[in-house]
Amino acid sequence: MAKGTNYRVTFRRRREARTDYRLRKKLIISGSLRLVVRKSLKHINLQMVEARFEGDSVLAHAGTIELKKFGWKGGTGNLPAAYLAGFLVGKRAVAMGKTSAIVDFNSYKITASNKLYAALKGAIDAGLSIPHDKKVVPDNKRVSGAHIASYADAMQKEDPAKYAAYFSQYLAGGIAPEKLAEHFEETKKRIEKEVK
C-alpha cells in the first residue's frame, strides 16, 4: 500500500471496477436520459434514468417479474421476456413524454443478439429513439421465441422424457413451449393495450 501525504485512496466502486466515473461524468454532462439495463440469471430489469448532480432520478421502471401481470407464463430470464420488459419500459417512458435515450449496459461483456440487446429492441419498438447498430439487435423471429419453440418441438419428437424434464417449468405454468411465439404476441398486445 502506498504511503505519504499525497496518496489518495480511490473510491471502492472504482477499485472493484463497478463504476466508471469518467463515463458517468460524461453521461451527466450530456443531459441525455439513460436506458439502464441490468440482468441476473432469472430476471432483467430496466430503468429510464435521468442523471443529476444530486443523484439519479428513475422516471420509469420495468422488470421481467412484472410480466406475470400481463399474462406471461414463460420464463423470465430468456430473450422473449427481455424484449417484453424493454417494450414495457419503453411504453411507460413514451406515455410520460420521453422519446429518446442512450443505452447503459454498464460493464457487461455482451455479444450480438443476446438478451440485453433484446431488451434494447423492445424499448425501440415501443417508440423510443436510441442510437444502436442494427447488426447486433436480434431479429423478430428470435425475439418472439421461435427458436425455443422449434427446439422444444424437435426435442419432444426425439426424447419425450428429456422434453418433459427440460421444459417442466413451462408445462407447470400451463404453456406448451411449442406455442411460445403465439403466447409472446398475446402478451405484447396486452402490454400495448394496457400501458398508454
Tab-separated table of C-alpha atoms in Angstrom:
chain	number	residue	atom	x	y	z
A	1	MET	CA	0.000	0.000	0.000
A	2	ALA	CA	1.307	3.415	-0.911
A	3	LYS	CA	2.069	5.844	1.868
A	4	GLY	CA	2.549	9.557	2.121
A	5	THR	CA	0.576	12.772	2.365
A	6	ASN	CA	-0.204	12.921	-1.358
A	7	TYR	CA	-1.647	9.395	-1.624
A	8	ARG	CA	-5.378	9.228	-2.114
A	9	VAL	CA	-7.407	6.033	-1.858
A	10	THR	CA	-9.644	5.575	-4.897
A	11	PHE	CA	-13.365	5.031	-4.494
A	12	ARG	CA	-14.337	1.471	-3.621
A	13	ARG	CA	-16.614	1.060	-6.657
A	14	ARG	CA	-13.723	2.211	-8.885
A	15	ARG	CA	-11.323	-0.254	-7.266
A	16	GLU	CA	-13.834	-3.072	-7.813
A	17	ALA	CA	-14.325	-1.948	-11.452
A	18	ARG	CA	-18.051	-1.493	-10.860
A	19	THR	CA	-18.319	2.199	-11.792
A	20	ASP	CA	-16.538	4.134	-14.500
A	21	TYR	CA	-16.652	7.651	-13.073
A	22	ARG	CA	-15.302	9.304	-16.232
A	23	LEU	CA	-18.094	7.763	-18.289
A	24	ARG	CA	-20.631	8.690	-15.616
A	25	LYS	CA	-19.453	12.308	-15.698
A	26	LYS	CA	-19.871	12.394	-19.484
A	27	LEU	CA	-23.401	10.984	-19.150
A	28	ILE	CA	-24.363	13.634	-16.608
A	29	ILE	CA	-22.917	16.457	-18.695
A	30	SER	CA	-24.669	15.204	-21.853
A	31	GLY	CA	-28.081	15.651	-20.235
A	32	SER	CA	-29.481	12.616	-22.073
A	33	LEU	CA	-31.765	10.102	-20.435
A	34	ARG	CA	-30.273	6.631	-19.962
A	35	LEU	CA	-31.942	3.295	-20.524
A	36	VAL	CA	-30.197	1.276	-17.816
A	37	VAL	CA	-30.298	-2.488	-18.397
A	38	ARG	CA	-29.293	-4.869	-15.597
A	39	LYS	CA	-29.510	-8.656	-15.666
A	40	SER	CA	-29.364	-11.630	-13.364
A	41	LEU	CA	-29.741	-15.309	-14.150
A	42	LYS	CA	-33.530	-15.211	-13.792
A	43	HIS	CA	-34.537	-11.615	-14.462
A	44	ILE	CA	-33.894	-8.461	-16.500
A	45	ASN	CA	-34.542	-5.023	-15.010
A	46	LEU	CA	-34.718	-1.797	-16.991
A	47	GLN	CA	-34.927	1.815	-15.866
A	48	MET	CA	-35.207	5.148	-17.616
A	49	VAL	CA	-32.826	7.279	-15.562
A	50	GLU	CA	-32.185	10.998	-15.582
A	51	ALA	CA	-28.705	11.787	-14.268
A	52	ARG	CA	-28.485	14.754	-11.932
A	53	PHE	CA	-25.654	16.108	-9.822
A	54	GLU	CA	-27.588	15.473	-6.609
A	55	GLY	CA	-28.346	11.888	-7.652
A	56	ASP	CA	-30.074	9.852	-10.335
A	57	SER	CA	-33.819	10.056	-10.786
A	58	VAL	CA	-35.700	6.989	-12.078
A	59	LEU	CA	-38.504	8.036	-14.406
A	60	ALA	CA	-39.785	4.615	-15.494
A	61	HIS	CA	-39.029	1.050	-14.466
A	62	ALA	CA	-39.902	-2.419	-15.716
A	63	GLY	CA	-38.689	-5.908	-14.968
A	64	THR	CA	-39.415	-9.366	-16.236
A	65	ILE	CA	-41.056	-10.223	-12.900
A	66	GLU	CA	-43.848	-7.743	-13.804
A	67	LEU	CA	-44.747	-9.637	-16.964
A	68	LYS	CA	-46.952	-12.026	-14.973
A	69	LYS	CA	-49.421	-9.136	-14.524
A	70	PHE	CA	-49.820	-9.111	-18.293
A	71	GLY	CA	-50.370	-12.868	-18.538
A	72	TRP	CA	-46.812	-14.000	-19.338
A	73	LYS	CA	-46.389	-17.687	-18.453
A	74	GLY	CA	-42.940	-18.249	-19.949
A	75	GLY	CA	-39.547	-17.926	-18.313
A	76	THR	CA	-38.293	-14.570	-17.075
A	77	GLY	CA	-34.622	-14.935	-17.996
A	78	ASN	CA	-34.883	-15.553	-21.739
A	79	LEU	CA	-34.908	-13.393	-24.885
A	80	PRO	CA	-38.699	-13.020	-25.263
A	81	ALA	CA	-39.067	-11.914	-21.639
A	82	ALA	CA	-36.210	-9.416	-22.027
A	83	TYR	CA	-37.855	-7.967	-25.139
A	84	LEU	CA	-41.227	-7.655	-23.384
A	85	ALA	CA	-39.643	-5.917	-20.376
A	86	GLY	CA	-37.913	-3.478	-22.741
A	87	PHE	CA	-41.200	-2.942	-24.563
A	88	LEU	CA	-42.954	-2.270	-21.240
A	89	VAL	CA	-40.423	0.311	-20.021
A	90	GLY	CA	-40.448	1.926	-23.456
A	91	LYS	CA	-44.240	2.255	-23.423
A	92	ARG	CA	-44.131	3.755	-19.920
A	93	ALA	CA	-41.465	6.268	-20.933
A	94	VAL	CA	-43.309	7.271	-24.102
A	95	ALA	CA	-46.502	7.720	-22.045
A	96	MET	CA	-44.545	10.203	-19.895
A	97	GLY	CA	-43.455	12.121	-22.999
A	98	LYS	CA	-39.861	10.842	-23.100
A	99	THR	CA	-38.863	9.892	-26.620
A	100	SER	CA	-35.080	9.482	-26.687
A	101	ALA	CA	-32.362	7.943	-24.564
A	102	ILE	CA	-28.942	6.350	-24.673
A	103	VAL	CA	-28.349	2.798	-23.533
A	104	ASP	CA	-26.294	1.960	-20.435
A	105	PHE	CA	-25.166	-1.688	-20.278
A	106	ASN	CA	-22.634	-0.919	-17.505
A	107	SER	CA	-19.594	-3.168	-17.763
A	108	TYR	CA	-21.312	-6.322	-19.041
A	109	LYS	CA	-19.387	-8.260	-21.633
A	110	ILE	CA	-22.023	-8.542	-24.319
A	111	THR	CA	-22.321	-10.291	-27.646
A	112	ALA	CA	-24.641	-9.611	-30.554
A	113	SER	CA	-28.252	-10.812	-30.350
A	114	ASN	CA	-28.235	-11.548	-26.625
A	115	LYS	CA	-30.945	-10.714	-24.087
A	116	LEU	CA	-29.560	-7.237	-23.330
A	117	TYR	CA	-29.958	-6.305	-26.980
A	118	ALA	CA	-33.403	-7.941	-26.989
A	119	ALA	CA	-34.408	-5.567	-24.171
A	120	LEU	CA	-32.999	-2.665	-26.187
A	121	LYS	CA	-35.012	-3.763	-29.245
A	122	GLY	CA	-38.171	-3.867	-27.124
A	123	ALA	CA	-37.648	-0.280	-25.969
A	124	ILE	CA	-37.008	0.857	-29.549
A	125	ASP	CA	-40.138	-0.928	-30.815
A	126	ALA	CA	-42.143	0.809	-28.086
A	127	GLY	CA	-41.264	4.179	-29.621
A	128	LEU	CA	-38.011	5.282	-28.003
A	129	SER	CA	-35.232	6.664	-30.175
A	130	ILE	CA	-31.990	5.023	-29.025
A	131	PRO	CA	-28.784	5.054	-31.095
A	132	HIS	CA	-27.673	1.488	-31.872
A	133	ASP	CA	-26.140	-0.728	-34.524
A	134	LYS	CA	-28.777	-2.774	-36.343
A	135	LYS	CA	-26.358	-5.686	-36.794
A	136	VAL	CA	-26.242	-6.511	-33.072
A	137	VAL	CA	-30.001	-6.490	-32.406
A	138	PRO	CA	-31.738	-9.907	-32.611
A	139	ASP	CA	-34.272	-10.474	-35.380
A	140	ASN	CA	-38.031	-10.660	-34.791
A	141	LYS	CA	-38.150	-14.437	-35.104
A	142	ARG	CA	-35.581	-14.921	-32.342
A	143	VAL	CA	-37.140	-12.257	-30.125
A	144	SER	CA	-40.556	-13.916	-30.297
A	145	GLY	CA	-39.144	-17.213	-29.037
A	146	ALA	CA	-39.461	-19.151	-32.292
A	147	HIS	CA	-36.019	-20.690	-31.680
A	148	ILE	CA	-37.203	-22.029	-28.298
A	149	ALA	CA	-40.405	-23.375	-29.851
A	150	SER	CA	-38.578	-25.192	-32.671
A	151	TYR	CA	-36.068	-26.670	-30.219
A	152	ALA	CA	-38.905	-27.871	-27.944
A	153	ASP	CA	-40.756	-29.391	-30.898
A	154	ALA	CA	-37.652	-31.284	-32.040
A	155	MET	CA	-36.893	-32.487	-28.512
A	156	GLN	CA	-40.452	-33.694	-27.957
A	157	LYS	CA	-40.261	-35.858	-31.079
A	158	GLU	CA	-36.781	-37.153	-30.260
A	159	ASP	CA	-36.958	-37.772	-26.484
A	160	PRO	CA	-40.284	-37.095	-24.666
A	161	ALA	CA	-38.788	-37.782	-21.204
A	162	LYS	CA	-35.999	-35.259	-21.733
A	163	TYR	CA	-38.548	-32.793	-23.122
A	164	ALA	CA	-40.731	-33.127	-20.013
A	165	ALA	CA	-37.732	-32.581	-17.731
A	166	TYR	CA	-36.163	-29.728	-19.701
A	167	PHE	CA	-39.377	-27.732	-20.178
A	168	SER	CA	-41.003	-28.647	-16.847
A	169	GLN	CA	-41.448	-25.011	-15.745
A	170	TYR	CA	-43.217	-24.097	-18.986
A	171	LEU	CA	-45.506	-27.132	-18.677
A	172	ALA	CA	-46.206	-26.435	-14.977
A	173	GLY	CA	-47.051	-22.830	-15.881
A	174	GLY	CA	-49.683	-24.016	-18.323
A	175	ILE	CA	-47.968	-23.250	-21.612
A	176	ALA	CA	-46.567	-25.628	-24.186
A	177	PRO	CA	-43.134	-24.348	-25.261
A	178	GLU	CA	-44.060	-25.027	-28.911
A	179	LYS	CA	-46.684	-22.257	-28.587
A	180	LEU	CA	-44.283	-19.693	-27.087
A	181	ALA	CA	-44.287	-17.410	-30.159
A	182	GLU	CA	-48.107	-17.124	-30.112
A	183	HIS	CA	-48.096	-16.512	-26.355
A	184	PHE	CA	-45.433	-13.823	-26.866
A	185	GLU	CA	-47.651	-11.971	-29.352
A	186	GLU	CA	-50.651	-12.156	-26.993
A	187	THR	CA	-48.623	-10.702	-24.121
A	188	LYS	CA	-47.199	-7.942	-26.310
A	189	LYS	CA	-50.698	-6.934	-27.456
A	190	ARG	CA	-51.882	-6.884	-23.853
A	191	ILE	CA	-49.000	-4.591	-22.826
A	192	GLU	CA	-49.775	-2.319	-25.775
A	193	LYS	CA	-53.433	-2.155	-24.783
A	194	GLU	CA	-52.951	-1.604	-21.041
A	195	VAL	CA	-49.981	0.804	-20.989
A	196	LYS	CA	-50.871	4.154	-22.509
